[in-house]
Every structure is written in C-alpha cells, then in structure tokens.
Coordinates of C-alpha atoms in Angstrom, one line a residue:
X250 CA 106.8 98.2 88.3
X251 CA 107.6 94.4 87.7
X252 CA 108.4 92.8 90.4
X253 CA 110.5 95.5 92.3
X254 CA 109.9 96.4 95.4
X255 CA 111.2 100.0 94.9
X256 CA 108.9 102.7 92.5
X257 CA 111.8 104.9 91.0
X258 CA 110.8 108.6 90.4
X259 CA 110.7 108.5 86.4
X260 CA 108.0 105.4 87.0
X261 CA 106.4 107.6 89.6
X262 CA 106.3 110.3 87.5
X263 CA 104.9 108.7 84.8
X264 CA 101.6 107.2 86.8
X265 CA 101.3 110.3 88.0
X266 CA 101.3 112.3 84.2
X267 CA 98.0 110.2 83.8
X268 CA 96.1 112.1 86.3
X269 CA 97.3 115.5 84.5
X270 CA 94.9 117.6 82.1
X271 CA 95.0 116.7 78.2
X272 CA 96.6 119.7 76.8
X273 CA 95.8 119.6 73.0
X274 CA 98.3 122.1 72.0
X275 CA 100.8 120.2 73.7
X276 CA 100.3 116.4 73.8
X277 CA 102.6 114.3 75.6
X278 CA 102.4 110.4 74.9
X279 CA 102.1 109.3 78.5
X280 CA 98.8 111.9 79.3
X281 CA 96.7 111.3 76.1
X282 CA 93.4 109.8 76.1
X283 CA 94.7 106.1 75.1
X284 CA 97.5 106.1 77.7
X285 CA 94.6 107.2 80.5
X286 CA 92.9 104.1 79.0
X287 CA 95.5 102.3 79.4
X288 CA 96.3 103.1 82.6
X289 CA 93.1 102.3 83.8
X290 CA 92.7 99.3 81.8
X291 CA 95.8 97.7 84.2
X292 CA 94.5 98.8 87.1
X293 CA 91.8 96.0 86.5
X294 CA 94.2 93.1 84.5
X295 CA 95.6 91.9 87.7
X296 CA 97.3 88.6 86.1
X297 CA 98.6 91.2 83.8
X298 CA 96.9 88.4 80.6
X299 CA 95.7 91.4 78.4
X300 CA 92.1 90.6 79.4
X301 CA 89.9 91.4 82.2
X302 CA 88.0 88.9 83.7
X303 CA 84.8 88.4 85.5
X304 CA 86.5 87.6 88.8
X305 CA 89.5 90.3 88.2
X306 CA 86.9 92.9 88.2
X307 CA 84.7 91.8 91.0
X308 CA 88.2 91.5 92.4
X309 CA 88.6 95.2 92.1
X310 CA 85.0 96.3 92.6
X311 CA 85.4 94.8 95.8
X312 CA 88.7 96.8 96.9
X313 CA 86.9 99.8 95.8
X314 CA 83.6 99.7 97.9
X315 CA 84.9 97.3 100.6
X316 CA 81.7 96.1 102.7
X317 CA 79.4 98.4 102.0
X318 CA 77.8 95.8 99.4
X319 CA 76.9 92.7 99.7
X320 CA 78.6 90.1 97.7
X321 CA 75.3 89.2 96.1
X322 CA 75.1 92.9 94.3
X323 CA 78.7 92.4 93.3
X324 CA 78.4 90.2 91.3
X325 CA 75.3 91.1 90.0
X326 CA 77.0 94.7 89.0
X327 CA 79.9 92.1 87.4
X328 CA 77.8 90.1 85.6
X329 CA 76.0 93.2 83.8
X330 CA 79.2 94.8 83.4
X331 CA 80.3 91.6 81.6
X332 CA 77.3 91.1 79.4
X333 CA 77.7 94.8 78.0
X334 CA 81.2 95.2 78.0
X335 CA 82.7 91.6 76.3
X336 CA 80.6 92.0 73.1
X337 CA 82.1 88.6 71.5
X338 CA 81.0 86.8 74.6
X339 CA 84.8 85.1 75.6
X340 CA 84.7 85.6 79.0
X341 CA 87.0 88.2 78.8
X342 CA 87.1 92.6 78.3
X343 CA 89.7 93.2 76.1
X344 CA 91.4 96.0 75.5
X345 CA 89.3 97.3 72.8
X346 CA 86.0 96.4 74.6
X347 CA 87.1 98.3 77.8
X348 CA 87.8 101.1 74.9
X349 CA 84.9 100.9 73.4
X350 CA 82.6 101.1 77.2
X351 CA 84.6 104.0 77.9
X352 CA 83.6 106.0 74.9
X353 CA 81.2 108.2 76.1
X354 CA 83.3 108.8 79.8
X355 CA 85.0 112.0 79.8
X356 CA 88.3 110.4 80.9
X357 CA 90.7 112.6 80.4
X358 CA 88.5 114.9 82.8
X359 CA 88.1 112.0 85.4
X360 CA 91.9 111.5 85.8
X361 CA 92.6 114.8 86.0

C-alpha cells in the first residue's frame, strides 16, 4: 500500500475481500463487481497514471507467462489487445475501456 513496506491486516483484508463471492443479498463495497474491476484494473496501471499502457500490459503479460512465449507473440497479443480495448485510439486503456472489455467476463466468478 503506497510506499510502505509493511501490508497491515485491514489492507490485507481488503485485497483479499476481492477474491470472495458477490453475495447479492448482502453487498459489501469492497467485493462488488466495480471494486473486482478495479482491483484488477491496478494490477495492470503500474505507474499508477489511471491508464494502461501498451508497454504496462506487455509488462504484465510477461510476469504472467514468463518464457514460455516469445517476445514476438507478446506483443503481437498487446497490440490486438490494444486495438480492441482503447476504442478512442490514445494509446491508453482507461478505466472505462478496461470496463467496457470486461463486460462479458464473469468476474465476479473469476475472483472468486
């Protein structure tokens, strides 16, 4: 959190709440659909600007599958990634964009 070294339990508890269930009947601000966006949203917004950018996600992409891939197919998967996900063509996946991908992705089942 910030630029602490230490992860105090209330912040660890509330990364964790992201990967709990939606309960409808009871909805709790940090485990709704928007906050699991959110969450996942920042994992990829490494300068922490509001945006994602081409070379944050490839960034990311290559934590994720390490060197299983070449570098030539990562950036291939970023640059499609890019042309369908920043719809006003900045450079940048905002907020909404990343939103508006993920519309179809069962999220709240996927962090669960």
């Amino acid at each position: 959190v910030g630029e602490r070294e230490k992860v105090y339990f209330y912040d660890f508890v509330k990364v964790l709440s992201h990967f709990r269930p939606i309960n409808k009947n009871k909805p709790h601000p940090w485990n709704t659909r928007e906050a699991k966006l959110r969450f996942a949203f920042t994992m990829y917004d490494l300068n922490k600007s509001e945006t994602i950018t081409k070379d944050e996600f490839k960034n990311i992409l290559q934590m994720m599958i390490g060197s299983n891939v070449s570098e030539d197919q990562v950036n291939s998967i970023a640059d499609r990634t890019m042309r369908e996900a920043d719809k006003d063509n900045d450079g940048y996946i905002t907020f909404q964009e990343f939103c508006h991908c993920m519309e179809k992705t069962e999220i709240d089942q996927k962090m669960s």
